[in-house]
XYZ file of N, CA, C and O in Angstrom:
268
model
N 14.802 20.146 54.886
C 15.366 19.864 55.364
C 16.681 19.472 54.318
O 15.462 18.458 54.230
N 17.555 19.926 54.485
C 18.060 18.098 53.785
C 18.441 17.397 54.627
O 18.616 17.058 55.773
N 19.026 16.154 53.653
C 18.995 15.451 54.459
C 20.967 15.131 54.882
O 21.662 16.421 54.875
N 20.881 14.365 55.660
C 22.314 14.466 56.727
C 23.896 14.819 55.987
O 24.161 15.782 56.422
N 23.571 14.227 54.421
C 25.317 14.478 54.040
C 25.292 16.507 53.313
O 26.673 16.191 53.123
N 23.915 16.212 53.007
C 23.977 17.878 52.364
C 23.716 18.307 53.951
O 24.948 20.317 53.023
N 24.106 18.557 54.850
C 23.741 19.732 55.342
C 25.549 19.613 55.761
O 26.466 20.610 56.597
N 26.446 17.844 56.090
C 27.702 18.192 56.107
C 28.321 18.582 55.374
O 29.636 19.751 55.619
N 27.866 19.269 54.415
C 28.916 19.807 52.633
C 28.400 20.660 53.207
O 29.458 22.104 53.088
N 27.185 21.397 53.706
C 26.883 22.441 53.623
C 27.733 23.749 54.642
O 28.115 25.311 54.562
N 27.014 22.628 55.862
C 27.961 23.109 56.685
C 29.662 23.684 56.894
O 30.870 24.621 57.134
N 30.565 22.209 55.981
C 31.729 22.308 55.478
C 32.117 24.005 54.565
O 33.112 24.632 54.726
N 31.386 24.573 53.359
C 31.406 25.680 52.272
C 31.033 26.671 53.163
O 32.275 28.143 53.234
N 30.169 26.552 54.214
C 29.924 27.788 55.252
C 31.278 27.478 56.629
O 31.262 29.137 56.496
N 31.686 27.377 56.463
C 32.640 27.121 58.280
C 34.066 27.391 56.870
O 35.044 28.266 58.200
N 34.544 27.964 55.767
C 35.477 28.078 55.191
C 35.665 29.422 54.599
O 35.211 30.198 55.373
N 36.621 30.109 55.068
C 37.486 31.255 54.961
C 36.888 32.120 53.381
O 36.558 33.643 53.620
N 36.539 31.197 52.909
C 36.015 32.108 50.848
C 36.153 30.237 50.489
O 35.060 29.918 51.248
N 35.319 30.634 49.353
C 35.054 29.898 48.091
C 36.214 28.770 47.861
O 37.252 28.672 48.438
N 35.404 27.202 48.049
C 36.325 25.905 47.768
C 36.078 25.041 47.064
O 34.762 25.634 46.403
N 37.028 24.211 46.725
C 37.247 23.596 45.512
C 36.475 22.251 45.873
O 36.051 22.183 47.445
N 35.355 21.197 45.478
C 35.595 20.367 45.962
C 36.006 19.944 46.284
O 36.084 19.053 48.000
N 37.664 19.199 46.179
C 38.420 18.512 46.578
C 38.927 18.971 47.927
O 39.155 18.131 49.122
N 38.759 20.796 48.975
C 38.634 21.539 49.653
C 37.873 20.835 50.551
O 38.107 20.726 52.086
N 36.578 20.398 50.337
C 34.875 20.465 50.913
C 35.862 18.760 51.744
O 35.619 18.410 52.370
N 36.273 18.152 50.298
C 36.439 16.110 50.089
C 36.829 16.434 52.028
O 37.696 15.533 52.918
N 38.221 17.151 52.343
C 39.587 17.176 53.096
C 39.117 17.020 54.395
O 38.999 16.953 55.469
N 37.516 18.678 54.424
C 37.409 18.721 55.637
C 36.459 18.072 55.855
O 36.351 17.739 57.100
N 35.963 16.936 55.291
C 35.033 15.710 55.741
C 35.505 14.611 55.376
O 34.821 13.538 55.757
N 36.277 14.557 55.428
C 36.912 13.231 55.394
C 37.195 12.208 54.694
O 37.434 10.540 54.302
N 36.910 13.232 53.740
C 36.693 11.537 51.841
C 37.802 12.125 51.606
O 39.442 12.435 51.242
N 38.704 10.676 51.004
C 39.614 10.064 50.336
C 40.008 11.200 48.742
O 39.830 10.349 47.842
N 40.263 12.068 48.846
C 40.706 12.845 47.679
C 41.569 12.733 46.676
O 41.429 13.267 45.241
N 41.454 10.693 46.564
C 42.800 11.160 46.130
C 42.148 10.575 45.292
O 43.007 9.649 43.886
N 41.834 9.777 45.445
C 40.539 8.468 44.762
C 39.417 9.365 43.911
O 38.587 9.293 44.239
N 39.636 9.703 42.577
C 38.301 10.704 42.082
C 37.574 9.341 42.123
O 36.394 10.354 41.766
N 36.958 8.845 42.367
C 35.925 7.940 42.602
C 35.150 8.002 43.330
O 34.546 8.579 43.943
N 35.805 8.368 44.397
C 35.012 9.356 45.464
C 34.458 10.508 45.620
O 34.011 11.110 46.572
N 35.939 11.466 44.734
C 35.824 12.610 44.821
C 34.220 13.077 43.835
O 33.508 14.050 44.494
N 33.634 12.397 42.340
C 33.008 13.083 42.030
C 31.357 12.629 42.260
O 30.768 13.465 43.058
N 31.694 11.439 43.561
C 30.149 12.382 44.130
C 29.624 12.658 44.785
O 28.862 13.989 45.014
N 30.844 13.433 45.861
C 31.000 14.802 46.540
C 30.777 16.158 46.037
O 29.670 17.155 45.944
N 31.484 16.476 44.047
C 30.518 17.691 43.440
C 29.645 17.158 43.180
O 29.106 18.648 43.058
N 29.205 16.084 42.864
C 27.902 15.828 42.193
C 26.857 16.758 43.299
O 25.961 17.239 43.002
N 27.345 16.318 44.540
C 26.790 16.896 46.035
C 25.896 18.634 45.150
O 25.956 19.412 45.800
N 27.434 19.127 45.616
C 27.601 20.264 45.354
C 26.890 21.051 44.080
O 26.229 21.870 44.330
N 27.041 20.723 43.390
C 26.440 21.062 41.734
C 24.865 21.179 41.990
O 23.632 21.800 42.119
N 24.322 19.873 42.983
C 22.874 20.230 43.674
C 22.438 20.662 45.130
O 21.409 21.970 44.427
N 23.440 21.079 45.143
C 23.132 22.167 46.524
C 22.684 24.028 44.922
O 22.162 24.629 45.906
N 24.159 23.789 43.942
C 23.956 24.930 43.127
C 22.199 24.719 42.855
O 21.835 26.001 42.889
N 21.954 24.172 42.049
C 21.057 23.616 40.829
C 20.025 23.983 42.562
O 18.550 24.956 42.346
N 19.722 23.818 43.500
C 18.630 23.871 44.501
C 18.898 25.336 44.538
O 17.524 25.337 46.197
N 19.662 25.972 45.052
C 19.475 27.398 45.575
C 20.425 27.915 46.870
O 20.586 28.728 47.533
N 20.823 26.675 47.388
C 21.790 27.045 48.691
C 23.055 27.520 48.469
O 23.494 27.913 49.244
N 23.869 26.221 47.743
C 25.102 27.310 47.384
C 25.547 28.300 46.308
O 24.263 28.061 45.014
N 26.648 29.078 45.939
C 26.832 29.282 44.061
C 27.929 29.024 43.824
O 29.092 28.414 43.948
N 27.875 28.527 42.561
C 29.431 27.658 42.217
C 29.701 29.133 40.552
O 29.444 29.942 40.578
N 31.221 29.238 41.764
C 32.123 30.750 40.755
C 32.659 30.192 39.473
O 32.150 28.699 38.835
N 32.330 31.245 38.250
C 33.275 30.587 36.778
C 34.489 29.581 36.855
O 34.630 28.655 36.318
N 35.119 29.389 38.268
C 36.379 29.410 38.226
C 36.184 27.856 38.658
O 37.382 27.650 39.208
N 34.728 27.054 39.224
C 34.496 26.157 39.844
C 34.322 26.065 41.129
O 33.866 24.855 42.426
N 34.918 27.030 41.517
C 35.252 26.655 43.299
C 33.410 27.280 43.694
O 32.859 27.645 42.765
N 33.323 26.623 44.788
C 31.818 27.282 45.250
C 31.698 28.254 46.751
O 32.484 27.875 47.857
N 30.874 29.019 46.765
C 30.622 29.346 48.319
C 29.335 29.529 49.340
O 28.324 29.533 47.574
N 29.242 30.157 49.955
C 27.251 30.053 50.073
C 26.748 31.435 48.947
O 27.559 31.984 48.476
N 25.462 31.428 49.325
C 24.407 32.151 48.755
C 24.679 33.177 49.059
O 24.629 33.349 50.780
N 24.833 34.420 48.723
C 24.464 35.649 49.395
C 23.215 36.026 50.300
O 22.501 35.473 49.685
C-alpha cells in the first residue's frame, strides 16, 4: 500500500487524458507550481513511483501509468 501523498499523485496521473508533466500533476493537486522548491519534491515522488514500477517515465520527461 502506498502512503496517501503517493496515492493522490497516482490518482492524478491516472485521471489525466494522457502523459503528463510534473507541473500538470502539481496543478491537479493544488501545488503552487510557480515556486520551484514546491515542484521539485513532487517531481521526486513521481520518479520514486517510476522506480517502484507504479508509473512510467517517457523519454520527453512526461509521466504515464504502467501498461
